[in-house]
Tab-separated table of C-alpha atoms in Angstrom:
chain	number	residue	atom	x	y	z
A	1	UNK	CA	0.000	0.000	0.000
A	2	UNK	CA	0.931	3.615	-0.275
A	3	UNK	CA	2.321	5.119	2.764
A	4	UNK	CA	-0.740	7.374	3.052
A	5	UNK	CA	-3.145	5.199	2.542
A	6	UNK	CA	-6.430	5.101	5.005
A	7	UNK	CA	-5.653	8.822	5.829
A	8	UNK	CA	-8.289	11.212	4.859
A	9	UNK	CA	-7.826	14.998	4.525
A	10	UNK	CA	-10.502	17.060	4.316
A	11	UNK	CA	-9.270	20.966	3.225
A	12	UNK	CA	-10.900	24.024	2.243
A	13	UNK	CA	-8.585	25.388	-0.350
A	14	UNK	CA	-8.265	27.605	-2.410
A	15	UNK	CA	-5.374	29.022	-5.126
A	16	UNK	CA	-2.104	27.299	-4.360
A	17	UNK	CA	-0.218	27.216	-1.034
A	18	UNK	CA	-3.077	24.402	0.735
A	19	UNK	CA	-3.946	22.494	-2.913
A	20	UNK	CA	-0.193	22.288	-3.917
A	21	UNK	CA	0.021	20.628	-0.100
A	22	UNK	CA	-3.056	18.064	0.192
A	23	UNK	CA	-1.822	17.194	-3.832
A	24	UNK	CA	1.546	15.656	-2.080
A	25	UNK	CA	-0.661	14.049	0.486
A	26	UNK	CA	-2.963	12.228	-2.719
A	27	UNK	CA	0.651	11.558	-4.237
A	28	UNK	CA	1.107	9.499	-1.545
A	29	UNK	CA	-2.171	7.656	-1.282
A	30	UNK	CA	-4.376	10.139	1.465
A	31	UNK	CA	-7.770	10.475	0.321
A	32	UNK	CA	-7.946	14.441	-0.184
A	33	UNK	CA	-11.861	15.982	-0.106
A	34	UNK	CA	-11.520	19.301	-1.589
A	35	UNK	CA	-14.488	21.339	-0.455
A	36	UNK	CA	-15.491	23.647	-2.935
A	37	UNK	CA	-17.935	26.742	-3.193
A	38	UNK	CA	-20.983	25.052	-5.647
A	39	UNK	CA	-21.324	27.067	-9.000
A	40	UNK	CA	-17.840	28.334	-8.649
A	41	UNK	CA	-15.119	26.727	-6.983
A	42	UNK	CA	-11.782	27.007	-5.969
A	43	UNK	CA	-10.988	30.629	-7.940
A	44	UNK	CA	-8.059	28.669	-9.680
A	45	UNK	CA	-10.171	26.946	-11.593
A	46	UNK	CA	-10.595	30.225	-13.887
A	47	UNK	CA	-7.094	31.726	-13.566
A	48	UNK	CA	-6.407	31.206	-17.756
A	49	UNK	CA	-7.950	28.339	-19.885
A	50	UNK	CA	-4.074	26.749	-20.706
A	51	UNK	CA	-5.086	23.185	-20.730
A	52	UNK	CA	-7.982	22.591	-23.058
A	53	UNK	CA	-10.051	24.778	-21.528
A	54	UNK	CA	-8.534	24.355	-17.715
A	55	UNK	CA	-6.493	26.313	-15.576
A	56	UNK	CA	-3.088	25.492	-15.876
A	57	UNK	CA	-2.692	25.841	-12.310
A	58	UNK	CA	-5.821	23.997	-11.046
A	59	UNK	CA	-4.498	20.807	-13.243
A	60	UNK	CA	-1.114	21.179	-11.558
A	61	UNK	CA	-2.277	21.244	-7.791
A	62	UNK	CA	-5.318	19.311	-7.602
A	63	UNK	CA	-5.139	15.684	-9.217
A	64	UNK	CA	-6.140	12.532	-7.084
A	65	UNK	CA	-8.742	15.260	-5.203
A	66	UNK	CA	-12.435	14.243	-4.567
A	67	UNK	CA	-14.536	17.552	-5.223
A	68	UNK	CA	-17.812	18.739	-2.325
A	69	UNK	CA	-19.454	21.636	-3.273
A	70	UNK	CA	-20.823	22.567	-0.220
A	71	UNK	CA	-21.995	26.455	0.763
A	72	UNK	CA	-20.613	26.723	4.148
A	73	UNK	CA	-22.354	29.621	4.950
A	74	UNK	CA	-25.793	27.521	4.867
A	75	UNK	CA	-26.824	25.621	8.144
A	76	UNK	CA	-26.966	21.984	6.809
A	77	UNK	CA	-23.610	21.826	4.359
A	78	UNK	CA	-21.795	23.387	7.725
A	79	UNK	CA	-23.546	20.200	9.486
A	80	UNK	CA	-22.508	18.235	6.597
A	81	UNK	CA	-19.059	19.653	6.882
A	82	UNK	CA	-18.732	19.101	10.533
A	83	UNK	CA	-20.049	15.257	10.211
A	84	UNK	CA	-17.404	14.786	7.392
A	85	UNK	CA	-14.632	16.283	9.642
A	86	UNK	CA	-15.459	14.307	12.679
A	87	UNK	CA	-16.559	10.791	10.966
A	88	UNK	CA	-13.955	10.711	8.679
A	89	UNK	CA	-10.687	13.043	8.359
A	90	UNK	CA	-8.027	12.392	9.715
A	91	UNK	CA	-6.273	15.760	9.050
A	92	UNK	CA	-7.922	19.150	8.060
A	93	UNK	CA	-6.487	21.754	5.964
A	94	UNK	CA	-7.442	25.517	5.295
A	95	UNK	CA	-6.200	28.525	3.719
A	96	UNK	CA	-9.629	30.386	3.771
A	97	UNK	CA	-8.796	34.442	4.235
A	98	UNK	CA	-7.814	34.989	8.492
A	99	UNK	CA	-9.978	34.312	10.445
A	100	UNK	CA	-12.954	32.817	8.474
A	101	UNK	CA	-12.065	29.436	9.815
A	102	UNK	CA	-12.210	30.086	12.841
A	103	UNK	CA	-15.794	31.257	12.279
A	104	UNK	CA	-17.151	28.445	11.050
A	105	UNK	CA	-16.037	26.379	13.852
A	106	UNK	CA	-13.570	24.555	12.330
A	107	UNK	CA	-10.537	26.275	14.396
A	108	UNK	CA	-8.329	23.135	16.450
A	109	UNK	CA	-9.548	24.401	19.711
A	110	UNK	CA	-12.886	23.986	18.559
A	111	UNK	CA	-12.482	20.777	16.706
A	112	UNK	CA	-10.054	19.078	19.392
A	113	UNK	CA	-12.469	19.755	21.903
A	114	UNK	CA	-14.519	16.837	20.361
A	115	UNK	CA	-11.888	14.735	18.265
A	116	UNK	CA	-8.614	15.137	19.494
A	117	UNK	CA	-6.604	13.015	17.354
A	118	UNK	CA	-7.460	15.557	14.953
A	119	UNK	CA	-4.392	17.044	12.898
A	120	UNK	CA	-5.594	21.002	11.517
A	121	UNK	CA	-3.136	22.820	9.409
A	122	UNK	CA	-3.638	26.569	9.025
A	123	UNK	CA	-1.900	27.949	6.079
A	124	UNK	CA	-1.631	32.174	5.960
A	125	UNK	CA	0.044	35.111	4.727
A	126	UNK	CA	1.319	36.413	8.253
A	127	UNK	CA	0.554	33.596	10.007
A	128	UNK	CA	-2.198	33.065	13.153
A	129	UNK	CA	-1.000	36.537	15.107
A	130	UNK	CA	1.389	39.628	14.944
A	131	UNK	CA	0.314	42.755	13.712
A	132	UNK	CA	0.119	41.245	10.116
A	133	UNK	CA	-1.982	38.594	10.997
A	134	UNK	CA	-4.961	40.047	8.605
A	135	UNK	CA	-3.367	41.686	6.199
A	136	UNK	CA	-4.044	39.979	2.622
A	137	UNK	CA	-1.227	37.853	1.073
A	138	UNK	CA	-0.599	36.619	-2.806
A	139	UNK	CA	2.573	34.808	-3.988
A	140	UNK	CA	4.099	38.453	-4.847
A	141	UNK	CA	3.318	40.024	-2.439
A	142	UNK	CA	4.912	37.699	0.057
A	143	UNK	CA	7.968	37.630	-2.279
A	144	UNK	CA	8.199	41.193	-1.703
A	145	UNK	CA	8.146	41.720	2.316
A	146	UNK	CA	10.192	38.207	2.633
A	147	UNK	CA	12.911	40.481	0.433
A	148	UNK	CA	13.124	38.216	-1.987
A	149	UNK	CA	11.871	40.467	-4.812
A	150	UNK	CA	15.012	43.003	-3.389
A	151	UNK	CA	17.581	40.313	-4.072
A	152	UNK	CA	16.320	39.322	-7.404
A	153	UNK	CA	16.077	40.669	-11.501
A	154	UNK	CA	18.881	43.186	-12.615
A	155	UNK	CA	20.707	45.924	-11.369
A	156	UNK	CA	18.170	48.080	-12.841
A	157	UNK	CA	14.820	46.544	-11.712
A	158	UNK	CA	13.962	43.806	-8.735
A	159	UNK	CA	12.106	41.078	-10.343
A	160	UNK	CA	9.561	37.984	-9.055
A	161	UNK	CA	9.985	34.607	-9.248
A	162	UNK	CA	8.139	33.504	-12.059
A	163	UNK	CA	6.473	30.159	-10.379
A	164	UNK	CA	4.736	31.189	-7.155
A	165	UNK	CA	7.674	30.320	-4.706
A	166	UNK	CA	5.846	31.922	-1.747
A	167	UNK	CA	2.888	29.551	-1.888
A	168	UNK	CA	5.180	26.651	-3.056
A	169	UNK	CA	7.207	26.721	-0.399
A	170	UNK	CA	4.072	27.335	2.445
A	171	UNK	CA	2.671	24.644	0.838
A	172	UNK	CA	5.981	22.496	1.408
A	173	UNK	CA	5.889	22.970	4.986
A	174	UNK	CA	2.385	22.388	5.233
A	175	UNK	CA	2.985	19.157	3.749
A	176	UNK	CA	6.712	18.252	5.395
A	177	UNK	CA	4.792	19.364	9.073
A	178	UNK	CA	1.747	17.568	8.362
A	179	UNK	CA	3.781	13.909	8.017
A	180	UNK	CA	5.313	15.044	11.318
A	181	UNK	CA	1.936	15.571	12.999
A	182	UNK	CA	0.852	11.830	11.777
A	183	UNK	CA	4.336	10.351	13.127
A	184	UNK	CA	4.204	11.908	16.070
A	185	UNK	CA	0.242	11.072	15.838
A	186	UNK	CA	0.958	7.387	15.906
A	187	UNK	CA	2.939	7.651	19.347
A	188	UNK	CA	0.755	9.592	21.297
A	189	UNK	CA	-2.931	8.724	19.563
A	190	UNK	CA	-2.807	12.957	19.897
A	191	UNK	CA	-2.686	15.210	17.237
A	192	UNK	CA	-1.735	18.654	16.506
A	193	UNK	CA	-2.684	22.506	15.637
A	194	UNK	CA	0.264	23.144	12.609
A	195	UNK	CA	0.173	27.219	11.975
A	196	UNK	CA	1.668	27.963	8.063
A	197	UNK	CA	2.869	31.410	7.565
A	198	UNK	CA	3.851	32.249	3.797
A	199	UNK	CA	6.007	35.089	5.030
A	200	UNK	CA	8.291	32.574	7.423
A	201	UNK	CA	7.998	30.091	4.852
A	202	UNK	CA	10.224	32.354	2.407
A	203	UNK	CA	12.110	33.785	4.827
A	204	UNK	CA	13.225	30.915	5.284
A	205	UNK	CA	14.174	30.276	1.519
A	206	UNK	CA	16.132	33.319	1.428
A	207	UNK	CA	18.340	32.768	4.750
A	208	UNK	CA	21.273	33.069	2.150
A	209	UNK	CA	21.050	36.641	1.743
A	210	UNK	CA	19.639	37.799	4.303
A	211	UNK	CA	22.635	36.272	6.387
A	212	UNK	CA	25.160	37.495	3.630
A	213	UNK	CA	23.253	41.368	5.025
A	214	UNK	CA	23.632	40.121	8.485
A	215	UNK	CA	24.666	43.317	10.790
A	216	UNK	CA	23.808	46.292	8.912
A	217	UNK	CA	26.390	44.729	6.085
A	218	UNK	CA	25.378	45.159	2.531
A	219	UNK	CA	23.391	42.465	0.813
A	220	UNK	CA	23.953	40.455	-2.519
A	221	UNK	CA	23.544	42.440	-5.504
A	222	UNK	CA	20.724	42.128	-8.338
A	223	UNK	CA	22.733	40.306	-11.073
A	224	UNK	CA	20.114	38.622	-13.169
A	225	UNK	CA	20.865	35.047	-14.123
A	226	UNK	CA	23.992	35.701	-13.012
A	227	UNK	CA	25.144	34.506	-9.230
A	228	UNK	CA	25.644	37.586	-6.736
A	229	UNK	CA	28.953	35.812	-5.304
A	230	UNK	CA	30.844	33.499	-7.492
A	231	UNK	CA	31.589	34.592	-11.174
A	232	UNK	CA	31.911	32.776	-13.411
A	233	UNK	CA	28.509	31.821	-12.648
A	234	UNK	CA	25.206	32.299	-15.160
A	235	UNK	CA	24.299	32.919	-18.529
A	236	UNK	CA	27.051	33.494	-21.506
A	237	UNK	CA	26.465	33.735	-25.112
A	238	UNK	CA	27.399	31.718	-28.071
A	239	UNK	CA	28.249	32.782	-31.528
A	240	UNK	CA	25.061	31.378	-32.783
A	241	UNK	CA	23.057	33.535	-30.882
A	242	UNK	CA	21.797	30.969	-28.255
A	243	UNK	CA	23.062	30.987	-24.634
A	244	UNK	CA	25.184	28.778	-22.290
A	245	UNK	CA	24.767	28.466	-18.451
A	246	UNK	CA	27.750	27.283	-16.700
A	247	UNK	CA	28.888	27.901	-13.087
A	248	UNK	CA	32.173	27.029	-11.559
A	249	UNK	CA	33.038	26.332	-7.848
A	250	UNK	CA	36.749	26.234	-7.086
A	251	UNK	CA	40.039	27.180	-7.938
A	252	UNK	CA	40.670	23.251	-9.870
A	253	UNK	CA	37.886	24.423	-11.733
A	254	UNK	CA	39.126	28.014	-12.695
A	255	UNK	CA	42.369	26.194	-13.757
A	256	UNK	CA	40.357	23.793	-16.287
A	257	UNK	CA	38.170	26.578	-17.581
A	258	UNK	CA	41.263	28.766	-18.525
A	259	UNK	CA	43.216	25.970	-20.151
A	260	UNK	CA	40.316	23.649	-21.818
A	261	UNK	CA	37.124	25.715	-22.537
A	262	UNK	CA	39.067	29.447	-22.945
A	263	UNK	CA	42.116	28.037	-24.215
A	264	UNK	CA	43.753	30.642	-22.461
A	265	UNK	CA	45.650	28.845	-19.261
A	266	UNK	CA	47.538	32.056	-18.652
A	267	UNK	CA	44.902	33.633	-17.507
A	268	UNK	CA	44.518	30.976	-14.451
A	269	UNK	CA	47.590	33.003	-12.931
A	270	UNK	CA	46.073	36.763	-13.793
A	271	UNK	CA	46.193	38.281	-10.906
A	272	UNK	CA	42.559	40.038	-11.316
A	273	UNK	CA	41.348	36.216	-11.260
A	274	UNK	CA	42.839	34.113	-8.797
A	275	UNK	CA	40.367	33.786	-6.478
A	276	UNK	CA	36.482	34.225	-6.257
A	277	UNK	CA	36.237	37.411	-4.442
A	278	UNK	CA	38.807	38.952	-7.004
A	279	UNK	CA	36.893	37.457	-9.972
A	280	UNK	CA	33.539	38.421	-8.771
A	281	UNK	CA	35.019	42.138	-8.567
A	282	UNK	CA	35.990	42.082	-12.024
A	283	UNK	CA	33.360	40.207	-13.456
A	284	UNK	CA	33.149	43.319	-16.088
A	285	UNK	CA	36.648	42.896	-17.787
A	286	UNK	CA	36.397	38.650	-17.284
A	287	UNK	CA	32.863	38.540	-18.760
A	288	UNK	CA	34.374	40.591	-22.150
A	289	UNK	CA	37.161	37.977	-22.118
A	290	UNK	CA	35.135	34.635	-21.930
A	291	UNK	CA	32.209	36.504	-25.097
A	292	UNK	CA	35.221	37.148	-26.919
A	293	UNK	CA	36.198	33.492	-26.940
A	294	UNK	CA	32.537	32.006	-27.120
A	295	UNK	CA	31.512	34.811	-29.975
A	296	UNK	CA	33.580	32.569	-32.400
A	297	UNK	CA	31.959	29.179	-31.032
A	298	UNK	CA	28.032	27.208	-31.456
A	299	UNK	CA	26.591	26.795	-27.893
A	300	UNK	CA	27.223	23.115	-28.767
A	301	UNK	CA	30.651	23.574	-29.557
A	302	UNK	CA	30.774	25.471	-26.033
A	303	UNK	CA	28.729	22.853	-24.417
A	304	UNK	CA	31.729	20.486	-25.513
A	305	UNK	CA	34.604	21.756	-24.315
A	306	UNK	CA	32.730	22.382	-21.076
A	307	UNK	CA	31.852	18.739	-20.948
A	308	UNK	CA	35.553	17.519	-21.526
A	309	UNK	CA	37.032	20.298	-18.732
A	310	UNK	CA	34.027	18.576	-16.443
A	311	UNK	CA	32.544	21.971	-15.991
A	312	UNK	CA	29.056	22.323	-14.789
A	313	UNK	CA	26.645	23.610	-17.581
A	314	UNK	CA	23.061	23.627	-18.583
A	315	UNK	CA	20.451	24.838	-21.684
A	316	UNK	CA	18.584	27.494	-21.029
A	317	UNK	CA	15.282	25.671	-21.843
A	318	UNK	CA	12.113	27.054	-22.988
A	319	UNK	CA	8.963	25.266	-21.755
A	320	UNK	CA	8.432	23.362	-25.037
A	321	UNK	CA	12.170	22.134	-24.630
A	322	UNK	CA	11.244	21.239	-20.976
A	323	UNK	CA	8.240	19.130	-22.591
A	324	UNK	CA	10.481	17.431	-24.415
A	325	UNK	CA	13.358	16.783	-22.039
A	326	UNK	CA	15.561	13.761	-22.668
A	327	UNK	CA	16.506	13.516	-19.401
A	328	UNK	CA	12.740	12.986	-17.966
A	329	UNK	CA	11.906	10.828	-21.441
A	330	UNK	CA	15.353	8.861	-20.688
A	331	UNK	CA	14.059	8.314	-16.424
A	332	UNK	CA	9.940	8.008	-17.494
A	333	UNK	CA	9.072	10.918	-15.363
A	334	UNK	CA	5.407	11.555	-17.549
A	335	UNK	CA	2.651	9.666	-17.319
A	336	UNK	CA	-1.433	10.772	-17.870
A	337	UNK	CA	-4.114	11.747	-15.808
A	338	UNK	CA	-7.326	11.725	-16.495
A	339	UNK	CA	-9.308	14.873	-16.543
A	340	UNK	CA	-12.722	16.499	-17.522
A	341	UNK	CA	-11.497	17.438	-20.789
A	342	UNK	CA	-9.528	13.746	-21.063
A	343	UNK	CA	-6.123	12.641	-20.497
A	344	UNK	CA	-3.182	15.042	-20.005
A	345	UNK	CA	0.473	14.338	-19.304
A	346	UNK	CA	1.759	15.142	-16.035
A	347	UNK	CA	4.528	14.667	-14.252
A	348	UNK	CA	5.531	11.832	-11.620
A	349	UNK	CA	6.182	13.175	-8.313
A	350	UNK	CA	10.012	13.506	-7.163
A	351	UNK	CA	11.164	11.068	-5.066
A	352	UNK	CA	8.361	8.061	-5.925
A	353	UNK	CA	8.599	5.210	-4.181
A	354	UNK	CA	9.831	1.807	-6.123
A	355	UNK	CA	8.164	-0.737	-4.611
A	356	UNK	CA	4.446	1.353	-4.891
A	357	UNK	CA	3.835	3.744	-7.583
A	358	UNK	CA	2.213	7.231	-6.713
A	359	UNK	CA	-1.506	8.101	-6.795
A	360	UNK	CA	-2.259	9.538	-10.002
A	361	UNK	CA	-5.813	9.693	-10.533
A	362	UNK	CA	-8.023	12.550	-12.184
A	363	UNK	CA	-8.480	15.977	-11.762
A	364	UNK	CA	-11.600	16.475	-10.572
A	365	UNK	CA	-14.673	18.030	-12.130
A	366	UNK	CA	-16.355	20.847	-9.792
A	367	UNK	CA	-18.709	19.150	-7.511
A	368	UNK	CA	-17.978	15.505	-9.139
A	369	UNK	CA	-18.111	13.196	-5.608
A	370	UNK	CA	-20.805	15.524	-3.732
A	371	UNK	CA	-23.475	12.842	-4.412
A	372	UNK	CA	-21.331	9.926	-3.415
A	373	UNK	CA	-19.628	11.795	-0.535
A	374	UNK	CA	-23.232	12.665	1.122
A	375	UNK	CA	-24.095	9.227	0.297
A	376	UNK	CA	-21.238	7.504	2.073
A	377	UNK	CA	-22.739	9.816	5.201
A	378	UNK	CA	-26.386	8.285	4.812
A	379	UNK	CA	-27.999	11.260	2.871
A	380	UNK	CA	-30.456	9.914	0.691
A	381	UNK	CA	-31.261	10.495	-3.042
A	382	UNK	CA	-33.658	12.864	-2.600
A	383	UNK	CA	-32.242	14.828	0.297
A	384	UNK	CA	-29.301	15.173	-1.919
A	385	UNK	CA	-31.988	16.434	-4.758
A	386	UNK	CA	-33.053	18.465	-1.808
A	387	UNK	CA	-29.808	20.052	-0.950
A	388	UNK	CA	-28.844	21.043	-4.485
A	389	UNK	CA	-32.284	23.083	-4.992
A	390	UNK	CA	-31.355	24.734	-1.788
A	391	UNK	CA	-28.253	25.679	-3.296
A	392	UNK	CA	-26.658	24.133	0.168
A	393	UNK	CA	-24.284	21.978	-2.328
């Protein structure tokens, strides 16, 4: 069986921090119920139209999901809710705005009172208190007060991330504290009240410079693709037009790069460039020298003498060229999933386990298990009929 499997996780998501968590839970064989608003749904859903006719980030965060529509605002879906969270679930998740949980009942004081094995993740912005606590939070917004956003583009203009590391990375912990809560679940029968802030989260990510700032000093500058702190270190182009990333660690490498890809193995004495701090300083005059050499060069032919001085490099890949990668053809890494519109490709999760394969089942329709869901709690076929007229589900 999959290690997950017999857990159920009921979670009112919504946009990506919570969904990108309970879809690592369903990876590994949890039964996620995604409560959704009926008619609409989690606002994802309409973000763009990428994936015949579904939101590119919906279909990334939400396979192996069973959909509830339930308005939790009407008196019998929040009894339905409540019966669901207390029959069933095992853990519950939320990223609803701050406070709305908590008035619906659903906070872990409340909910521990009566089940107290119960696991409830809160995932925020600012997390559960401090003067923050209910200030709205997206992705780049959080990427900007984490100073991330001050670290990052060119020397001319800060730049975001492009995925949405600040709800990526919540939704990491979420997940990472979550199988925590269930270990430490299974030796004291107990569970746990797990508070997600987005801000902490990235923080966190960006420890690097905000130590390399640490008392009053200055931090890493805005260097594009480039690294802030070791040079050679990011993007170079080739005489074809197309561009090489290569990065190099040590002085052994510095040596091979002068004498194998530059063909220059004076210049491993210069005294401008032997050492990092020196070569970062005068990245200016060493950048001119390396274009000059790769101006007369293909990016393959760069790529090659790279690969013979054992010199990390990579492609700059577009996302068609990411489709098509021969390293993820060469290991498997795509499969399909099934989906409203049909099958789609999507990715196996990192890490999958050999001896079980990961849970990858459909993305769900909006509202698809309601009727089975209610039925599995003794509802009826015409109290379900019932419900929907109500607009309750």
């Amino acid at each position: 069986m999959r290690p997950l499997e017999g857990m159920t996780v009921v979670t009112l998501e919504h946009a990506i921090a919570a969904p990108f968590a309970t879809r690592q839970l369903a990876d590994l064989g949890a039964r996620v119920i995604k409560i959704e608003r009926p008619g609409v749904g989690d606002f994802a859903r309409g973000y763009d139209e990428r994936v015949r006719g579904m939101a590119s980030h919906f279909v990334w965060t939400n396979r192996s999901k069973e959909s509830l529509t339930l308005d939790v605002k009407h008196p019998e879906a929040q009894s339905i809710l409540r019966r669901l969270i207390m029959e069933q679930a095992d853990v519950v998740v939320q990223n609803l705005a701050p406070g709305a949980a908590a008035r619906l009942g659903l906070s872990y004081e409340v909910l521990s009172r009566e089940k107290p094995e119960l696991i409830v993740c809160d995932i925020s912005g600012y997390g559960s208190d401090g003067p923050y606590r209910d200030k709205k939070a997206y992705d780049l917004l959080i990427q900007s007060e984490a100073g991330f956003v001050s670290v990052t583009g060119s020397a001319d203009e800060p730049a975001k991330a492009g995925p949405s590391i600040a709800d990526i990375s919540a939704g990491m912990y979420a997940y990472t504290n979550i199988l925590a809560a269930l270990l430490q679940r299974a030796r004291t029968r107990r569970g746990q009240h797990i508070d997600i802030s987005m801000l902490e989260s990235l923080v966190e990510w960006t420890s690097y410079p905000l130590y390399y700032a640490f008392d009053g000093a200055p931090p890493p500058p805005r260097t594009g693709a480039s690294h802030a702190t070791i040079y050679p270190y990011g993007p170079f182009p080739a005489g074809d037009g197309k561009t090489v990333m290569l990065g190099l660690q040590n002085e052994r490498e510095w040596a091979l790069f002068c004498s194998k890809v530059l063909r220059m193995p004076e210049l491993a004495a210069d005294p401008r460039f032997t050492s990092n701090p020196k070569r970062s300083a005068a990245r200016d005059e060493l950048r001119a020298l390396i274009v000059a050499v790769f101006s007369s060069l293909t990016a393959a032919e760069v790529v090659a003498r790279l690969d013979e001085a054992q010199i990390a490099n990579a492609n700059v890949n577009t996302m068609a060229e990411v489709w098509a990668h021969p390293q993820l053809q060469g290991r498997g890494r795509w499969t399909e999933v099934d989906s409203p519109v049909g099958a789609i490709p999507a990715l196996l999760p990192p890490g999958s386990w050999e001896e079980q394969p990961p849970r990858m089942d459909a993305v769900p329709a909006l509202g698809q298990h309601t009727d089975a869901i209610l039925a599995e709690l003794g509802y009826a076929a015409d109290r379900i009929a019932a419900l929907r007229r109500e607009e309750a589900i």
